[in-house]
Every structure is written in structure tokens, then in C-alpha cells.
């Protein structure tokens, strides 16, 4: 088997483990979700998508190999590394500078680094995403988010 099969199978196994762990946290119901509801749904979605990819890989006819070496940079590795850096940075900055500022910075970084956009698009897009997500999570759903020193 090829490496892509193993990586997809790995995601399926991780998804199953997430679902099992979420069931131990009490899933609750759709109307009254428990602490394990969101991880369970994410585990199901990840597992289902991984299975779709796996079946696509198994039943897809392979074209003849072109003989070119495929390395991380030829398959979009720079983008993957940018996303990983953004996720680590998000985790490190969230408690220090608050949800809104961290979300704005990380989303702006992603808009500029992964698929470069104009600066006006980056600034306006990151402000809109941070603001709308804050309104959704903090105000409408009542979830307490890390705040900055300015109270946001």
C-alpha cells in the first residue's frame, strides 16, 4: 500500500478514537448538547470524509506515473506549513492577547500567506471574521472567550 492509504487510514482511526472519547464525555442530544457533542460530530465528519477519500483512492484508476519526483513543495507544502504555523501561533497567542485580536491576526496571516490577497482584503476580511465570530460565540451563544487587556 502507498503512503496516502496509510495516512487516510490513520485519520479514520483517529476519528474513531475521538468519537469513543467524546461518548465518554456525555454527548447529550441535539437540543441539549453535552460536552462531548462537538468532538463527536467533528470525529464523525472527519471519519466520513476520510472514508470518502480512502474509497476514492482505492477505486480511482491511476494515471501512468510521470517519473517526476514529488516533494513537499510541489504539492503545496508551503501552504501546509503556513497553516500549521498559524494554528500553533493561535494556540500560543489566544490567552495572551484575547480571542478577537488573535483571530484577526491569524486570519489575516492566512489570507496573506496561504493564498495571497490584497492588503485591503486581508484587513477587512480578518476584522469581519473576528467580529462576526465574536458576535456568534460570545454574544449569541454566551460562550466565554479569552479577553484582551482592553476587555474584548
mmCIF file of C-alpha atoms in Angstrom:
data_model
loop_
_atom_site.group_PDB
_atom_site.id
_atom_site.type_symbol
_atom_site.label_atom_id
_atom_site.label_comp_id
_atom_site.label_asym_id
_atom_site.label_seq_id
_atom_site.Cartn_x
_atom_site.Cartn_y
_atom_site.Cartn_z
ATOM 1 C CA UNK A 1 0.000 0.000 0.000
ATOM 2 C CA UNK A 2 1.051 3.549 -0.564
ATOM 3 C CA UNK A 3 1.646 6.279 1.961
ATOM 4 C CA UNK A 4 -1.624 8.051 1.111
ATOM 5 C CA UNK A 5 -3.589 4.949 2.108
ATOM 6 C CA UNK A 6 -1.830 4.807 5.452
ATOM 7 C CA UNK A 7 -2.362 8.497 6.138
ATOM 8 C CA UNK A 8 -6.057 8.202 5.298
ATOM 9 C CA UNK A 9 -6.410 5.097 7.450
ATOM 10 C CA UNK A 10 -4.631 6.968 10.235
ATOM 11 C CA UNK A 11 -7.266 9.716 10.026
ATOM 12 C CA UNK A 12 -10.043 7.122 10.164
ATOM 13 C CA UNK A 13 -8.530 5.574 13.316
ATOM 14 C CA UNK A 14 -8.045 8.998 14.940
ATOM 15 C CA UNK A 15 -11.665 9.859 14.113
ATOM 16 C CA UNK A 16 -12.865 6.665 15.756
ATOM 17 C CA UNK A 17 -10.808 7.406 18.856
ATOM 18 C CA UNK A 18 -12.218 10.932 19.030
ATOM 19 C CA UNK A 19 -15.766 9.561 18.794
ATOM 20 C CA UNK A 20 -15.097 6.994 21.533
ATOM 21 C CA UNK A 21 -13.564 9.660 23.771
ATOM 22 C CA UNK A 22 -16.455 12.034 23.114
ATOM 23 C CA UNK A 23 -19.005 9.372 24.103
ATOM 24 C CA UNK A 24 -17.309 9.136 27.487
ATOM 25 C CA UNK A 25 -17.921 12.883 27.975
ATOM 26 C CA UNK A 26 -21.704 12.595 27.546
ATOM 27 C CA UNK A 27 -22.844 13.593 24.087
ATOM 28 C CA UNK A 28 -26.298 14.743 25.159
ATOM 29 C CA UNK A 29 -28.838 15.425 22.427
ATOM 30 C CA UNK A 30 -29.152 17.836 19.554
ATOM 31 C CA UNK A 31 -31.437 20.096 21.601
ATOM 32 C CA UNK A 32 -29.305 19.828 24.731
ATOM 33 C CA UNK A 33 -25.711 19.046 23.724
ATOM 34 C CA UNK A 34 -23.262 17.788 26.312
ATOM 35 C CA UNK A 35 -19.512 18.420 26.463
ATOM 36 C CA UNK A 36 -18.823 15.513 24.091
ATOM 37 C CA UNK A 37 -21.284 16.588 21.391
ATOM 38 C CA UNK A 38 -18.996 18.839 19.359
ATOM 39 C CA UNK A 39 -15.983 16.474 19.406
ATOM 40 C CA UNK A 40 -18.283 13.586 18.470
ATOM 41 C CA UNK A 41 -19.718 15.452 15.479
ATOM 42 C CA UNK A 42 -16.219 16.502 14.372
ATOM 43 C CA UNK A 43 -14.997 12.913 14.728
ATOM 44 C CA UNK A 44 -17.903 11.666 12.624
ATOM 45 C CA UNK A 45 -17.323 14.294 9.943
ATOM 46 C CA UNK A 46 -13.582 13.667 9.802
ATOM 47 C CA UNK A 47 -14.111 9.910 9.684
ATOM 48 C CA UNK A 48 -16.725 10.149 6.940
ATOM 49 C CA UNK A 49 -14.569 12.430 4.803
ATOM 50 C CA UNK A 50 -11.538 10.204 5.375
ATOM 51 C CA UNK A 51 -13.519 7.167 4.260
ATOM 52 C CA UNK A 52 -14.657 9.006 1.131
ATOM 53 C CA UNK A 53 -11.032 9.829 0.326
ATOM 54 C CA UNK A 54 -9.969 6.249 1.048
ATOM 55 C CA UNK A 55 -12.603 4.762 -1.255
ATOM 56 C CA UNK A 56 -11.750 7.302 -3.930
ATOM 57 C CA UNK A 57 -8.093 6.268 -3.671
ATOM 58 C CA UNK A 58 -8.945 2.569 -3.809
ATOM 59 C CA UNK A 59 -11.260 2.728 -6.808
ATOM 60 C CA UNK A 60 -9.701 5.513 -8.800
ATOM 61 C CA UNK A 61 -7.706 4.438 -11.817
ATOM 62 C CA UNK A 62 -4.201 5.704 -11.554
ATOM 63 C CA UNK A 63 -2.676 7.522 -14.465
ATOM 64 C CA UNK A 64 0.745 6.489 -15.572
ATOM 65 C CA UNK A 65 3.478 7.898 -13.374
ATOM 66 C CA UNK A 66 5.165 10.868 -14.962
ATOM 67 C CA UNK A 67 8.532 9.991 -13.496
ATOM 68 C CA UNK A 68 8.826 13.296 -11.614
ATOM 69 C CA UNK A 69 9.824 13.337 -8.007
ATOM 70 C CA UNK A 70 7.040 14.653 -5.798
ATOM 71 C CA UNK A 71 8.214 16.543 -2.760
ATOM 72 C CA UNK A 72 6.526 18.636 -0.126
ATOM 73 C CA UNK A 73 6.912 21.891 -2.037
ATOM 74 C CA UNK A 74 5.390 20.629 -5.286
ATOM 75 C CA UNK A 75 2.134 19.604 -3.595
ATOM 76 C CA UNK A 76 1.522 22.821 -1.690
ATOM 77 C CA UNK A 77 3.746 22.178 1.294
ATOM 78 C CA UNK A 78 4.364 25.882 1.835
ATOM 79 C CA UNK A 79 0.647 26.350 2.409
ATOM 80 C CA UNK A 80 0.512 23.423 4.809
ATOM 81 C CA UNK A 81 3.417 24.830 6.807
ATOM 82 C CA UNK A 82 1.752 28.276 6.900
ATOM 83 C CA UNK A 83 -1.463 26.745 8.261
ATOM 84 C CA UNK A 84 0.483 24.775 10.887
ATOM 85 C CA UNK A 85 2.369 27.916 11.946
ATOM 86 C CA UNK A 86 -0.949 29.786 12.148
ATOM 87 C CA UNK A 87 -2.515 27.082 14.336
ATOM 88 C CA UNK A 88 0.456 26.979 16.701
ATOM 89 C CA UNK A 89 0.522 30.767 16.843
ATOM 90 C CA UNK A 90 -3.209 30.845 17.546
ATOM 91 C CA UNK A 91 -2.734 28.466 20.446
ATOM 92 C CA UNK A 92 0.158 30.484 21.861
ATOM 93 C CA UNK A 93 -1.439 33.924 21.498
ATOM 94 C CA UNK A 94 -5.072 33.212 22.390
ATOM 95 C CA UNK A 95 -4.740 33.544 26.168
ATOM 96 C CA UNK A 96 -2.201 36.370 25.944
ATOM 97 C CA UNK A 97 -3.931 38.850 23.630
ATOM 98 C CA UNK A 98 -7.537 37.610 23.588
ATOM 99 C CA UNK A 99 -9.863 35.969 21.115
ATOM 100 C CA UNK A 100 -10.713 38.903 18.868
ATOM 101 C CA UNK A 101 -7.153 40.143 18.324
ATOM 102 C CA UNK A 102 -5.720 36.637 17.903
ATOM 103 C CA UNK A 103 -8.433 35.646 15.433
ATOM 104 C CA UNK A 104 -7.889 38.841 13.486
ATOM 105 C CA UNK A 105 -4.108 38.341 13.329
ATOM 106 C CA UNK A 106 -4.203 34.654 12.438
ATOM 107 C CA UNK A 107 -6.906 35.024 9.819
ATOM 108 C CA UNK A 108 -5.039 37.973 8.314
ATOM 109 C CA UNK A 109 -1.856 35.896 8.230
ATOM 110 C CA UNK A 110 -3.694 33.054 6.489
ATOM 111 C CA UNK A 111 -5.241 35.387 3.931
ATOM 112 C CA UNK A 112 -1.842 36.866 3.146
ATOM 113 C CA UNK A 113 0.394 33.776 3.352
ATOM 114 C CA UNK A 114 -1.666 30.838 2.102
ATOM 115 C CA UNK A 115 -3.413 32.423 -0.865
ATOM 116 C CA UNK A 116 -2.042 35.984 -1.090
ATOM 117 C CA UNK A 117 -4.756 38.631 -1.142
ATOM 118 C CA UNK A 118 -4.611 42.426 -1.348
ATOM 119 C CA UNK A 119 -3.944 44.175 1.944
ATOM 120 C CA UNK A 120 -7.383 45.781 1.940
ATOM 121 C CA UNK A 121 -8.979 42.343 1.591
ATOM 122 C CA UNK A 122 -6.767 40.981 4.368
ATOM 123 C CA UNK A 123 -7.569 43.774 6.820
ATOM 124 C CA UNK A 124 -11.297 43.984 6.102
ATOM 125 C CA UNK A 125 -11.719 40.197 5.897
ATOM 126 C CA UNK A 126 -9.914 39.491 9.141
ATOM 127 C CA UNK A 127 -11.855 42.194 11.009
ATOM 128 C CA UNK A 128 -15.162 40.854 9.676
ATOM 129 C CA UNK A 129 -14.323 37.237 10.550
ATOM 130 C CA UNK A 130 -13.146 38.144 14.055
ATOM 131 C CA UNK A 131 -16.160 40.395 14.673
ATOM 132 C CA UNK A 132 -18.800 38.015 13.333
ATOM 133 C CA UNK A 133 -17.331 35.022 15.158
ATOM 134 C CA UNK A 134 -17.190 37.051 18.392
ATOM 135 C CA UNK A 135 -20.823 38.076 17.990
ATOM 136 C CA UNK A 136 -21.842 34.494 17.248
ATOM 137 C CA UNK A 137 -19.908 32.786 20.034
ATOM 138 C CA UNK A 138 -19.751 35.380 22.821
ATOM 139 C CA UNK A 139 -22.962 37.332 22.409
ATOM 140 C CA UNK A 140 -25.442 34.936 20.818
ATOM 141 C CA UNK A 141 -24.238 31.621 22.268
ATOM 142 C CA UNK A 142 -22.911 33.049 25.538
ATOM 143 C CA UNK A 143 -19.546 31.276 25.356
ATOM 144 C CA UNK A 144 -16.812 32.898 27.411
ATOM 145 C CA UNK A 145 -13.847 33.676 25.197
ATOM 146 C CA UNK A 146 -10.374 34.819 26.273
ATOM 147 C CA UNK A 147 -10.339 38.603 26.538
ATOM 148 C CA UNK A 148 -7.602 41.092 25.868
ATOM 149 C CA UNK A 149 -6.477 43.757 28.306
ATOM 150 C CA UNK A 150 -8.959 46.099 26.617
ATOM 151 C CA UNK A 151 -11.908 43.908 27.614
ATOM 152 C CA UNK A 152 -12.641 42.467 24.191
#
